[in-house]
Amino acid sequence: MKPELELKLQAWLDGELPAAEAEQARRLAAAEPEAARLAAELQAIKTALLNSEEIVAVPETREFYWSKIERQIQRESVDRPLLGPSWTERFRRWLAPLAGAAALAAVLLVALNQFRPQQTAFNQVSGMADDYTPRTFRDNPSGINFVVFQANPQPSAVSAGAQPVRTRNDGSSFLIEKE
Amino acid sequence: MSQPVHPTSRRLIAAMFLLALAFQMAAPAAPAAPAADLKLEAKLLWGANGRPDAVKYHLTDPALAATLRRNFKWTNYYEITNLAAVIPLNQSRLVRLSDRCTLSVKYLGSSLVAVDCLNQGIQISKGTNALPCIYAGTNLDDTAWFIRLRSLDDKSKK
């Protein structure tokens, strides 16, 4: 049976159909065995529900009973102050997103620190005597910055075959000593 | 029997934990120390390949020698002078390491120093370095000199 017919039968039993359609539904229930069975089943359920529902009698009249409910509603709406959530509730409400934001900020801060150039790598020579060229580098295992004085070749001296008369090799010389 | 934890309390505990973690991560590893004086150690070293028993100086400490050996060709590194100086922030001190070698060191804070190398009063070089640092140069007899500067507050053996 089509769902539309089932619904029509149900509406007919509930008394919701106009007279013409109700007549059609009645004929259908009389002609079709399946429709008749469904109609009987629905009727049985309806009867069972009606019989099992407990009827509670209100001692007051309907108007008086309703007026009591209405007064109670009005009293509660007047008595209840318009308070927001308590401070603990607000604290809890804000703490979770605040903690999340703080954690995110901390992670960003750490990440930025990772990419910031290390100050300990600072190593520069801004001025040097003409005879020398500075070479700077960093020994990463020890973290030591090096500045090496490299002597520039002196073509005139080389061509002339000039050699230092004496060099001191006791470590007390600071630069190449020529006498 | 343990009481079940209310879901709101669980969220609150988790939030507190996250907040504590965030502050822990954001905090610097150590509290920032106020700018104190620099306790500078300056060593003049000599690098050579000769036999150590023929040299009147003592070999420098093994860690420093290993660092130098890793970067330079010399085998032995002798300690000629070992000086210490206290340099207040933004002030300079002269550190005389030998007759010919004097450094003018200015403490710039945060382990940074401005170093002028002076050879008998004549400026040879001028630079800014983060400590620890080593200045180096060669002598004509295939030996080398080294000046190692470091902060004595730096406990590592750099």
PDB file of N, CA and C in Angstrom, chain A residues 139 142 144-146, chain B residues 41-46 59-72 74-82 132-135 146-150 156-158:
ATOM      1  N   ASP A 139      84.421  28.983  14.770  1.00  0.00           N
ATOM      2  CA  ASP A 139      84.589  27.546  15.002  1.00  0.00           C
ATOM      3  C   ASP A 139      83.343  27.077  15.756  1.00  0.00           C
ATOM      4  N   SER A 142      83.379  24.817  19.152  1.00  0.00           N
ATOM      5  CA  SER A 142      83.773  25.499  20.391  1.00  0.00           C
ATOM      6  C   SER A 142      83.031  26.816  20.573  1.00  0.00           C
ATOM      7  N   ILE A 144      83.846  29.629  19.196  1.00  0.00           N
ATOM      8  CA  ILE A 144      84.843  30.717  19.274  1.00  0.00           C
ATOM      9  C   ILE A 144      84.898  31.443  17.933  1.00  0.00           C
ATOM     10  N   ASN A 145      84.899  32.782  18.024  1.00  0.00           N
ATOM     11  CA  ASN A 145      85.052  33.609  16.828  1.00  0.00           C
ATOM     12  C   ASN A 145      86.540  33.867  16.586  1.00  0.00           C
ATOM     13  N   PHE A 146      86.955  33.725  15.349  1.00  0.00           N
ATOM     14  CA  PHE A 146      88.362  33.920  15.014  1.00  0.00           C
ATOM     15  C   PHE A 146      88.540  35.138  14.118  1.00  0.00           C
TER      16      PHE A 146
ATOM     17  N   GLU B  41      89.412  37.555  30.449  1.00  0.00           N
ATOM     18  CA  GLU B  41      90.686  36.831  30.480  1.00  0.00           C
ATOM     19  C   GLU B  41      91.322  36.978  29.109  1.00  0.00           C
ATOM     20  N   ALA B  42      92.585  37.377  29.061  1.00  0.00           N
ATOM     21  CA  ALA B  42      93.310  37.531  27.801  1.00  0.00           C
ATOM     22  C   ALA B  42      94.567  36.672  27.849  1.00  0.00           C
ATOM     23  N   LYS B  43      94.701  35.819  26.864  1.00  0.00           N
ATOM     24  CA  LYS B  43      95.861  34.925  26.806  1.00  0.00           C
ATOM     25  C   LYS B  43      96.613  35.156  25.510  1.00  0.00           C
ATOM     26  N   LEU B  44      97.913  35.279  25.625  1.00  0.00           N
ATOM     27  CA  LEU B  44      98.756  35.305  24.429  1.00  0.00           C
ATOM     28  C   LEU B  44      99.358  33.913  24.269  1.00  0.00           C
ATOM     29  N   LEU B  45      99.147  33.337  23.110  1.00  0.00           N
ATOM     30  CA  LEU B  45      99.617  31.970  22.851  1.00  0.00           C
ATOM     31  C   LEU B  45     100.567  31.977  21.664  1.00  0.00           C
ATOM     32  N   TRP B  46     101.348  30.975  21.621  1.00  0.00           N
ATOM     33  CA  TRP B  46     102.305  30.841  20.527  1.00  0.00           C
ATOM     34  C   TRP B  46     102.158  29.443  19.929  1.00  0.00           C
ATOM     35  N   LEU B  59     102.673  24.288  27.755  1.00  0.00           N
ATOM     36  CA  LEU B  59     101.583  24.040  26.792  1.00  0.00           C
ATOM     37  C   LEU B  59     100.269  24.537  27.390  1.00  0.00           C
ATOM     38  N   THR B  60      99.429  25.074  26.524  1.00  0.00           N
ATOM     39  CA  THR B  60      98.135  25.561  27.010  1.00  0.00           C
ATOM     40  C   THR B  60      97.190  24.384  27.257  1.00  0.00           C
ATOM     41  N   ASP B  61      96.012  24.679  27.777  1.00  0.00           N
ATOM     42  CA  ASP B  61      95.117  23.578  28.163  1.00  0.00           C
ATOM     43  C   ASP B  61      94.670  22.789  26.928  1.00  0.00           C
ATOM     44  N   PRO B  62      94.444  21.508  27.104  1.00  0.00           N
ATOM     45  CA  PRO B  62      94.183  20.618  25.945  1.00  0.00           C
ATOM     46  C   PRO B  62      92.964  21.015  25.116  1.00  0.00           C
ATOM     47  N   ALA B  63      91.917  21.520  25.778  1.00  0.00           N
ATOM     48  CA  ALA B  63      90.701  21.865  25.022  1.00  0.00           C
ATOM     49  C   ALA B  63      90.981  23.004  24.052  1.00  0.00           C
ATOM     50  N   LEU B  64      91.674  24.022  24.557  1.00  0.00           N
ATOM     51  CA  LEU B  64      92.002  25.154  23.696  1.00  0.00           C
ATOM     52  C   LEU B  64      92.970  24.722  22.598  1.00  0.00           C
ATOM     53  N   ALA B  65      93.946  23.890  22.957  1.00  0.00           N
ATOM     54  CA  ALA B  65      94.903  23.405  21.957  1.00  0.00           C
ATOM     55  C   ALA B  65      94.186  22.609  20.870  1.00  0.00           C
ATOM     56  N   ALA B  66      93.196  21.819  21.274  1.00  0.00           N
ATOM     57  CA  ALA B  66      92.452  21.020  20.288  1.00  0.00           C
ATOM     58  C   ALA B  66      91.680  21.921  19.336  1.00  0.00           C
ATOM     59  N   THR B  67      91.093  22.981  19.893  1.00  0.00           N
ATOM     60  CA  THR B  67      90.363  23.930  19.031  1.00  0.00           C
ATOM     61  C   THR B  67      91.310  24.575  18.029  1.00  0.00           C
ATOM     62  N   LEU B  68      92.469  24.984  18.506  1.00  0.00           N
ATOM     63  CA  LEU B  68      93.429  25.630  17.607  1.00  0.00           C
ATOM     64  C   LEU B  68      93.980  24.632  16.581  1.00  0.00           C
ATOM     65  N   ARG B  69      94.225  23.442  17.036  1.00  0.00           N
ATOM     66  CA  ARG B  69      94.762  22.412  16.142  1.00  0.00           C
ATOM     67  C   ARG B  69      93.745  22.084  15.025  1.00  0.00           C
ATOM     68  N   ARG B  70      92.456  22.210  15.383  1.00  0.00           N
ATOM     69  CA  ARG B  70      91.414  21.919  14.402  1.00  0.00           C
ATOM     70  C   ARG B  70      91.389  22.967  13.288  1.00  0.00           C
ATOM     71  N   ASN B  71      91.837  24.165  13.610  1.00  0.00           N
ATOM     72  CA  ASN B  71      91.726  25.258  12.645  1.00  0.00           C
ATOM     73  C   ASN B  71      93.063  25.709  12.067  1.00  0.00           C
ATOM     74  N   PHE B  72      94.146  25.338  12.701  1.00  0.00           N
ATOM     75  CA  PHE B  72      95.460  25.798  12.233  1.00  0.00           C
ATOM     76  C   PHE B  72      96.411  24.613  12.124  1.00  0.00           C
ATOM     77  N   TRP B  74      99.490  24.242  13.263  1.00  0.00           N
ATOM     78  CA  TRP B  74     100.538  24.010  14.261  1.00  0.00           C
ATOM     79  C   TRP B  74     100.143  22.912  15.251  1.00  0.00           C
ATOM     80  N   THR B  75     101.156  22.269  15.759  1.00  0.00           N
ATOM     81  CA  THR B  75     100.920  21.107  16.630  1.00  0.00           C
ATOM     82  C   THR B  75     100.845  21.509  18.095  1.00  0.00           C
ATOM     83  N   ASN B  76     101.746  22.394  18.481  1.00  0.00           N
ATOM     84  CA  ASN B  76     101.848  22.746  19.900  1.00  0.00           C
ATOM     85  C   ASN B  76     101.490  24.217  20.113  1.00  0.00           C
ATOM     86  N   TYR B  77     100.809  24.447  21.215  1.00  0.00           N
ATOM     87  CA  TYR B  77     100.363  25.814  21.524  1.00  0.00           C
ATOM     88  C   TYR B  77     100.784  26.143  22.953  1.00  0.00           C
ATOM     89  N   TYR B  78     101.611  27.172  23.071  1.00  0.00           N
ATOM     90  CA  TYR B  78     102.202  27.509  24.364  1.00  0.00           C
ATOM     91  C   TYR B  78     101.553  28.777  24.911  1.00  0.00           C
ATOM     92  N   GLU B  79     101.462  28.803  26.204  1.00  0.00           N
ATOM     93  CA  GLU B  79     100.866  29.969  26.856  1.00  0.00           C
ATOM     94  C   GLU B  79     101.987  30.934  27.248  1.00  0.00           C
ATOM     95  N   ILE B  80     101.937  32.124  26.681  1.00  0.00           N
ATOM     96  CA  ILE B  80     102.973  33.119  26.949  1.00  0.00           C
ATOM     97  C   ILE B  80     102.528  34.048  28.070  1.00  0.00           C
ATOM     98  N   THR B  81     101.317  34.537  27.955  1.00  0.00           N
ATOM     99  CA  THR B  81     100.792  35.478  28.951  1.00  0.00           C
ATOM    100  C   THR B  81      99.355  35.122  29.262  1.00  0.00           C
ATOM    101  N   ASN B  82      98.997  35.293  30.506  1.00  0.00           N
ATOM    102  CA  ASN B  82      97.611  35.061  30.901  1.00  0.00           C
ATOM    103  C   ASN B  82      97.212  36.187  31.859  1.00  0.00           C
ATOM    104  N   PRO B 132      83.518  34.166  23.290  1.00  0.00           N
ATOM    105  CA  PRO B 132      84.977  34.174  23.230  1.00  0.00           C
ATOM    106  C   PRO B 132      85.464  34.380  21.799  1.00  0.00           C
ATOM    107  N   CYS B 133      86.646  34.992  21.679  1.00  0.00           N
ATOM    108  CA  CYS B 133      87.208  35.181  20.352  1.00  0.00           C
ATOM    109  C   CYS B 133      88.721  34.998  20.410  1.00  0.00           C
ATOM    110  N   ILE B 134      89.276  34.746  19.254  1.00  0.00           N
ATOM    111  CA  ILE B 134      90.725  34.547  19.155  1.00  0.00           C
ATOM    112  C   ILE B 134      91.234  35.358  17.975  1.00  0.00           C
ATOM    113  N   TYR B 135      92.231  36.173  18.263  1.00  0.00           N
ATOM    114  CA  TYR B 135      92.957  36.886  17.202  1.00  0.00           C
ATOM    115  C   TYR B 135      94.189  36.055  16.875  1.00  0.00           C
ATOM    116  N   PHE B 146      98.590  33.881  18.909  1.00  0.00           N
ATOM    117  CA  PHE B 146      97.136  33.845  19.125  1.00  0.00           C
ATOM    118  C   PHE B 146      96.812  34.646  20.381  1.00  0.00           C
ATOM    119  N   ILE B 147      95.739  35.372  20.338  1.00  0.00           N
ATOM    120  CA  ILE B 147      95.251  36.058  21.543  1.00  0.00           C
ATOM    121  C   ILE B 147      93.830  35.561  21.773  1.00  0.00           C
ATOM    122  N   ARG B 148      93.645  34.888  22.867  1.00  0.00           N
ATOM    123  CA  ARG B 148      92.322  34.366  23.182  1.00  0.00           C
ATOM    124  C   ARG B 148      91.670  35.270  24.240  1.00  0.00           C
ATOM    125  N   LEU B 149      90.501  35.815  23.919  1.00  0.00           N
ATOM    126  CA  LEU B 149      89.742  36.643  24.854  1.00  0.00           C
ATOM    127  C   LEU B 149      88.469  35.901  25.234  1.00  0.00           C
ATOM    128  N   ARG B 150      88.190  35.876  26.508  1.00  0.00           N
ATOM    129  CA  ARG B 150      86.932  35.268  26.941  1.00  0.00           C
ATOM    130  C   ARG B 150      86.490  35.893  28.261  1.00  0.00           C
ATOM    131  N   SER B 156      82.331  27.637  30.475  1.00  0.00           N
ATOM    132  CA  SER B 156      82.837  26.621  29.573  1.00  0.00           C
ATOM    133  C   SER B 156      84.306  26.876  29.269  1.00  0.00           C
ATOM    134  N   LYS B 157      84.996  25.823  28.901  1.00  0.00           N
ATOM    135  CA  LYS B 157      86.438  25.939  28.654  1.00  0.00           C
ATOM    136  C   LYS B 157      86.681  26.323  27.207  1.00  0.00           C
ATOM    137  N   LYS B 158      86.092  27.446  26.788  1.00  0.00           N
ATOM    138  CA  LYS B 158      86.286  27.875  25.402  1.00  0.00           C
ATOM    139  C   LYS B 158      87.571  28.684  25.301  1.00  0.00           C
TER     140      LYS B 158
END
